[in-house]
């Protein structure tokens, strides 16, 4: 668990309203869903950009490196939108 807490509060505050949600730590969810996804994100997305940042050089969106699986996912979603 990142926060090392059994309970955390997710709070959204605006000048018009506030929403508070109590989040109970769930070890099964953390181990089965989050750990692998966060490790994959770190190794494929975050670490390459930390080691050799591309975006700050020209400040172009096209300089952001995306893993092939993310590119395929984006392409698939764009094709689905065109069909609608």
mmCIF file with all atom_site columns, C-alpha atoms in Angstrom:
data_model
loop_
_atom_site.group_PDB
_atom_site.id
_atom_site.type_symbol
_atom_site.label_atom_id
_atom_site.label_alt_id
_atom_site.label_comp_id
_atom_site.label_asym_id
_atom_site.label_entity_id
_atom_site.label_seq_id
_atom_site.pdbx_PDB_ins_code
_atom_site.Cartn_x
_atom_site.Cartn_y
_atom_site.Cartn_z
_atom_site.occupancy
_atom_site.B_iso_or_equiv
_atom_site.pdbx_formal_charge
_atom_site.auth_seq_id
_atom_site.auth_comp_id
_atom_site.auth_asym_id
_atom_site.auth_atom_id
_atom_site.pdbx_PDB_model_num
ATOM 1  C CA . UNK A 1 1  ? 0.000   0.000  0.000   1.00 0.00 ? 1  UNK A CA 1
ATOM 2  C CA . UNK A 1 2  ? 1.476   3.350  -0.998  1.00 0.00 ? 2  UNK A CA 1
ATOM 3  C CA . UNK A 1 3  ? 0.069   5.426  1.878   1.00 0.00 ? 3  UNK A CA 1
ATOM 4  C CA . UNK A 1 4  ? 0.541   2.603  4.415   1.00 0.00 ? 4  UNK A CA 1
ATOM 5  C CA . UNK A 1 5  ? -2.917  3.311  5.842   1.00 0.00 ? 5  UNK A CA 1
ATOM 6  C CA . UNK A 1 6  ? -5.981  1.104  6.261   1.00 0.00 ? 6  UNK A CA 1
ATOM 7  C CA . UNK A 1 7  ? -8.310  4.030  5.492   1.00 0.00 ? 7  UNK A CA 1
ATOM 8  C CA . UNK A 1 8  ? -7.796  7.129  3.336   1.00 0.00 ? 8  UNK A CA 1
ATOM 9  C CA . UNK A 1 9  ? -10.156 9.882  2.273   1.00 0.00 ? 9  UNK A CA 1
ATOM 10 C CA . UNK A 1 10 ? -10.541 11.011 -1.333  1.00 0.00 ? 10 UNK A CA 1
ATOM 11 C CA . UNK A 1 11 ? -11.778 14.608 -1.266  1.00 0.00 ? 11 UNK A CA 1
ATOM 12 C CA . UNK A 1 12 ? -12.939 16.797 -4.127  1.00 0.00 ? 12 UNK A CA 1
ATOM 13 C CA . UNK A 1 13 ? -13.505 20.415 -3.161  1.00 0.00 ? 13 UNK A CA 1
ATOM 14 C CA . UNK A 1 14 ? -14.913 23.242 -5.260  1.00 0.00 ? 14 UNK A CA 1
ATOM 15 C CA . UNK A 1 15 ? -16.333 26.603 -4.279  1.00 0.00 ? 15 UNK A CA 1
ATOM 16 C CA . UNK A 1 16 ? -19.836 25.137 -4.790  1.00 0.00 ? 16 UNK A CA 1
ATOM 17 C CA . UNK A 1 17 ? -19.614 21.673 -3.225  1.00 0.00 ? 17 UNK A CA 1
ATOM 18 C CA . UNK A 1 18 ? -17.410 19.100 -1.527  1.00 0.00 ? 18 UNK A CA 1
ATOM 19 C CA . UNK A 1 19 ? -17.339 15.331 -1.945  1.00 0.00 ? 19 UNK A CA 1
ATOM 20 C CA . UNK A 1 20 ? -15.644 13.045 0.580   1.00 0.00 ? 20 UNK A CA 1
ATOM 21 C CA . UNK A 1 21 ? -15.192 9.362  -0.099  1.00 0.00 ? 21 UNK A CA 1
ATOM 22 C CA . UNK A 1 22 ? -13.789 6.943  2.459   1.00 0.00 ? 22 UNK A CA 1
ATOM 23 C CA . UNK A 1 23 ? -11.393 4.456  0.827   1.00 0.00 ? 23 UNK A CA 1
ATOM 24 C CA . UNK A 1 24 ? -10.766 1.197  2.680   1.00 0.00 ? 24 UNK A CA 1
ATOM 25 C CA . UNK A 1 25 ? -7.509  -0.604 1.831   1.00 0.00 ? 25 UNK A CA 1
ATOM 26 C CA . UNK A 1 26 ? -8.172  -3.835 -0.065  1.00 0.00 ? 26 UNK A CA 1
ATOM 27 C CA . UNK A 1 27 ? -5.132  -6.111 -0.236  1.00 0.00 ? 27 UNK A CA 1
ATOM 28 C CA . UNK A 1 28 ? -6.726  -8.477 -2.790  1.00 0.00 ? 28 UNK A CA 1
ATOM 29 C CA . UNK A 1 29 ? -7.498  -5.578 -5.160  1.00 0.00 ? 29 UNK A CA 1
ATOM 30 C CA . UNK A 1 30 ? -4.038  -4.086 -4.607  1.00 0.00 ? 30 UNK A CA 1
ATOM 31 C CA . UNK A 1 31 ? -2.200  -7.355 -5.295  1.00 0.00 ? 31 UNK A CA 1
ATOM 32 C CA . UNK A 1 32 ? -4.405  -8.554 -8.186  1.00 0.00 ? 32 UNK A CA 1
ATOM 33 C CA . UNK A 1 33 ? -5.040  -5.288 -10.048 1.00 0.00 ? 33 UNK A CA 1
ATOM 34 C CA . UNK A 1 34 ? -2.763  -2.441 -9.017  1.00 0.00 ? 34 UNK A CA 1
ATOM 35 C CA . UNK A 1 35 ? 0.746   -3.829 -8.486  1.00 0.00 ? 35 UNK A CA 1
ATOM 36 C CA . UNK A 1 36 ? 1.218   -5.212 -12.012 1.00 0.00 ? 36 UNK A CA 1
ATOM 37 C CA . UNK A 1 37 ? -0.413  -2.170 -13.651 1.00 0.00 ? 37 UNK A CA 1
ATOM 38 C CA . UNK A 1 38 ? 1.775   0.266  -11.702 1.00 0.00 ? 38 UNK A CA 1
ATOM 39 C CA . UNK A 1 39 ? 4.934   -1.734 -12.409 1.00 0.00 ? 39 UNK A CA 1
ATOM 40 C CA . UNK A 1 40 ? 4.106   -1.803 -16.119 1.00 0.00 ? 40 UNK A CA 1
ATOM 41 C CA . UNK A 1 41 ? 3.421   1.947  -16.131 1.00 0.00 ? 41 UNK A CA 1
ATOM 42 C CA . UNK A 1 42 ? 6.705   2.617  -14.346 1.00 0.00 ? 42 UNK A CA 1
ATOM 43 C CA . UNK A 1 43 ? 8.871   0.476  -16.641 1.00 0.00 ? 43 UNK A CA 1
ATOM 44 C CA . UNK A 1 44 ? 7.179   1.325  -19.957 1.00 0.00 ? 44 UNK A CA 1
ATOM 45 C CA . UNK A 1 45 ? 6.111   4.945  -19.490 1.00 0.00 ? 45 UNK A CA 1
ATOM 46 C CA . UNK A 1 46 ? 7.706   6.742  -16.580 1.00 0.00 ? 46 UNK A CA 1
ATOM 47 C CA . UNK A 1 47 ? 11.254  5.383  -16.413 1.00 0.00 ? 47 UNK A CA 1
ATOM 48 C CA . UNK A 1 48 ? 12.154  5.947  -20.097 1.00 0.00 ? 48 UNK A CA 1
ATOM 49 C CA . UNK A 1 49 ? 11.002  9.554  -19.790 1.00 0.00 ? 49 UNK A CA 1
ATOM 50 C CA . UNK A 1 50 ? 12.934  10.060 -16.551 1.00 0.00 ? 50 UNK A CA 1
ATOM 51 C CA . UNK A 1 51 ? 16.113  8.664  -18.117 1.00 0.00 ? 51 UNK A CA 1
ATOM 52 C CA . UNK A 1 52 ? 15.856  10.503 -21.443 1.00 0.00 ? 52 UNK A CA 1
ATOM 53 C CA . UNK A 1 53 ? 13.110  13.152 -21.497 1.00 0.00 ? 53 UNK A CA 1
ATOM 54 C CA . UNK A 1 54 ? 11.867  13.931 -25.000 1.00 0.00 ? 54 UNK A CA 1
ATOM 55 C CA . UNK A 1 55 ? 8.937   16.287 -24.457 1.00 0.00 ? 55 UNK A CA 1
ATOM 56 C CA . UNK A 1 56 ? 10.862  19.249 -22.907 1.00 0.00 ? 56 UNK A CA 1
ATOM 57 C CA . UNK A 1 57 ? 13.210  19.453 -25.881 1.00 0.00 ? 57 UNK A CA 1
ATOM 58 C CA . UNK A 1 58 ? 10.653  20.696 -28.423 1.00 0.00 ? 58 UNK A CA 1
ATOM 59 C CA . UNK A 1 59 ? 7.474   20.807 -26.310 1.00 0.00 ? 59 UNK A CA 1
ATOM 60 C CA . UNK A 1 60 ? 5.546   18.813 -28.914 1.00 0.00 ? 60 UNK A CA 1
ATOM 61 C CA . UNK A 1 61 ? 2.944   16.220 -28.017 1.00 0.00 ? 61 UNK A CA 1
ATOM 62 C CA . UNK A 1 62 ? 4.399   13.973 -30.717 1.00 0.00 ? 62 UNK A CA 1
ATOM 63 C CA . UNK A 1 63 ? 7.629   13.755 -28.693 1.00 0.00 ? 63 UNK A CA 1
ATOM 64 C CA . UNK A 1 64 ? 5.879   11.852 -25.909 1.00 0.00 ? 64 UNK A CA 1
ATOM 65 C CA . UNK A 1 65 ? 6.862   8.203  -26.224 1.00 0.00 ? 65 UNK A CA 1
ATOM 66 C CA . UNK A 1 66 ? 4.023   5.740  -25.875 1.00 0.00 ? 66 UNK A CA 1
ATOM 67 C CA . UNK A 1 67 ? 4.492   1.964  -25.600 1.00 0.00 ? 67 UNK A CA 1
ATOM 68 C CA . UNK A 1 68 ? 3.115   0.060  -28.590 1.00 0.00 ? 68 UNK A CA 1
ATOM 69 C CA . UNK A 1 69 ? 0.262   -1.437 -26.531 1.00 0.00 ? 69 UNK A CA 1
ATOM 70 C CA . UNK A 1 70 ? -0.908  2.078  -25.601 1.00 0.00 ? 70 UNK A CA 1
ATOM 71 C CA . UNK A 1 71 ? -0.632  3.252  -29.220 1.00 0.00 ? 71 UNK A CA 1
ATOM 72 C CA . UNK A 1 72 ? -2.732  0.262  -30.302 1.00 0.00 ? 72 UNK A CA 1
ATOM 73 C CA . UNK A 1 73 ? -5.310  1.002  -27.602 1.00 0.00 ? 73 UNK A CA 1
ATOM 74 C CA . UNK A 1 74 ? -5.578  4.657  -28.680 1.00 0.00 ? 74 UNK A CA 1
ATOM 75 C CA . UNK A 1 75 ? -5.887  3.644  -32.336 1.00 0.00 ? 75 UNK A CA 1
ATOM 76 C CA . UNK A 1 76 ? -8.591  1.093  -31.500 1.00 0.00 ? 76 UNK A CA 1
ATOM 77 C CA . UNK A 1 77 ? -10.593 3.691  -29.552 1.00 0.00 ? 77 UNK A CA 1
ATOM 78 C CA . UNK A 1 78 ? -10.330 6.208  -32.395 1.00 0.00 ? 78 UNK A CA 1
ATOM 79 C CA . UNK A 1 79 ? -11.641 3.607  -34.848 1.00 0.00 ? 79 UNK A CA 1
ATOM 80 C CA . UNK A 1 80 ? -14.555 2.800  -32.535 1.00 0.00 ? 80 UNK A CA 1
ATOM 81 C CA . UNK A 1 81 ? -15.460 6.502  -32.322 1.00 0.00 ? 81 UNK A CA 1
ATOM 82 C CA . UNK A 1 82 ? -15.482 6.792  -36.122 1.00 0.00 ? 82 UNK A CA 1
ATOM 83 C CA . UNK A 1 83 ? -17.957 3.904  -36.371 1.00 0.00 ? 83 UNK A CA 1
ATOM 84 C CA . UNK A 1 84 ? -20.417 5.621  -34.045 1.00 0.00 ? 84 UNK A CA 1
#
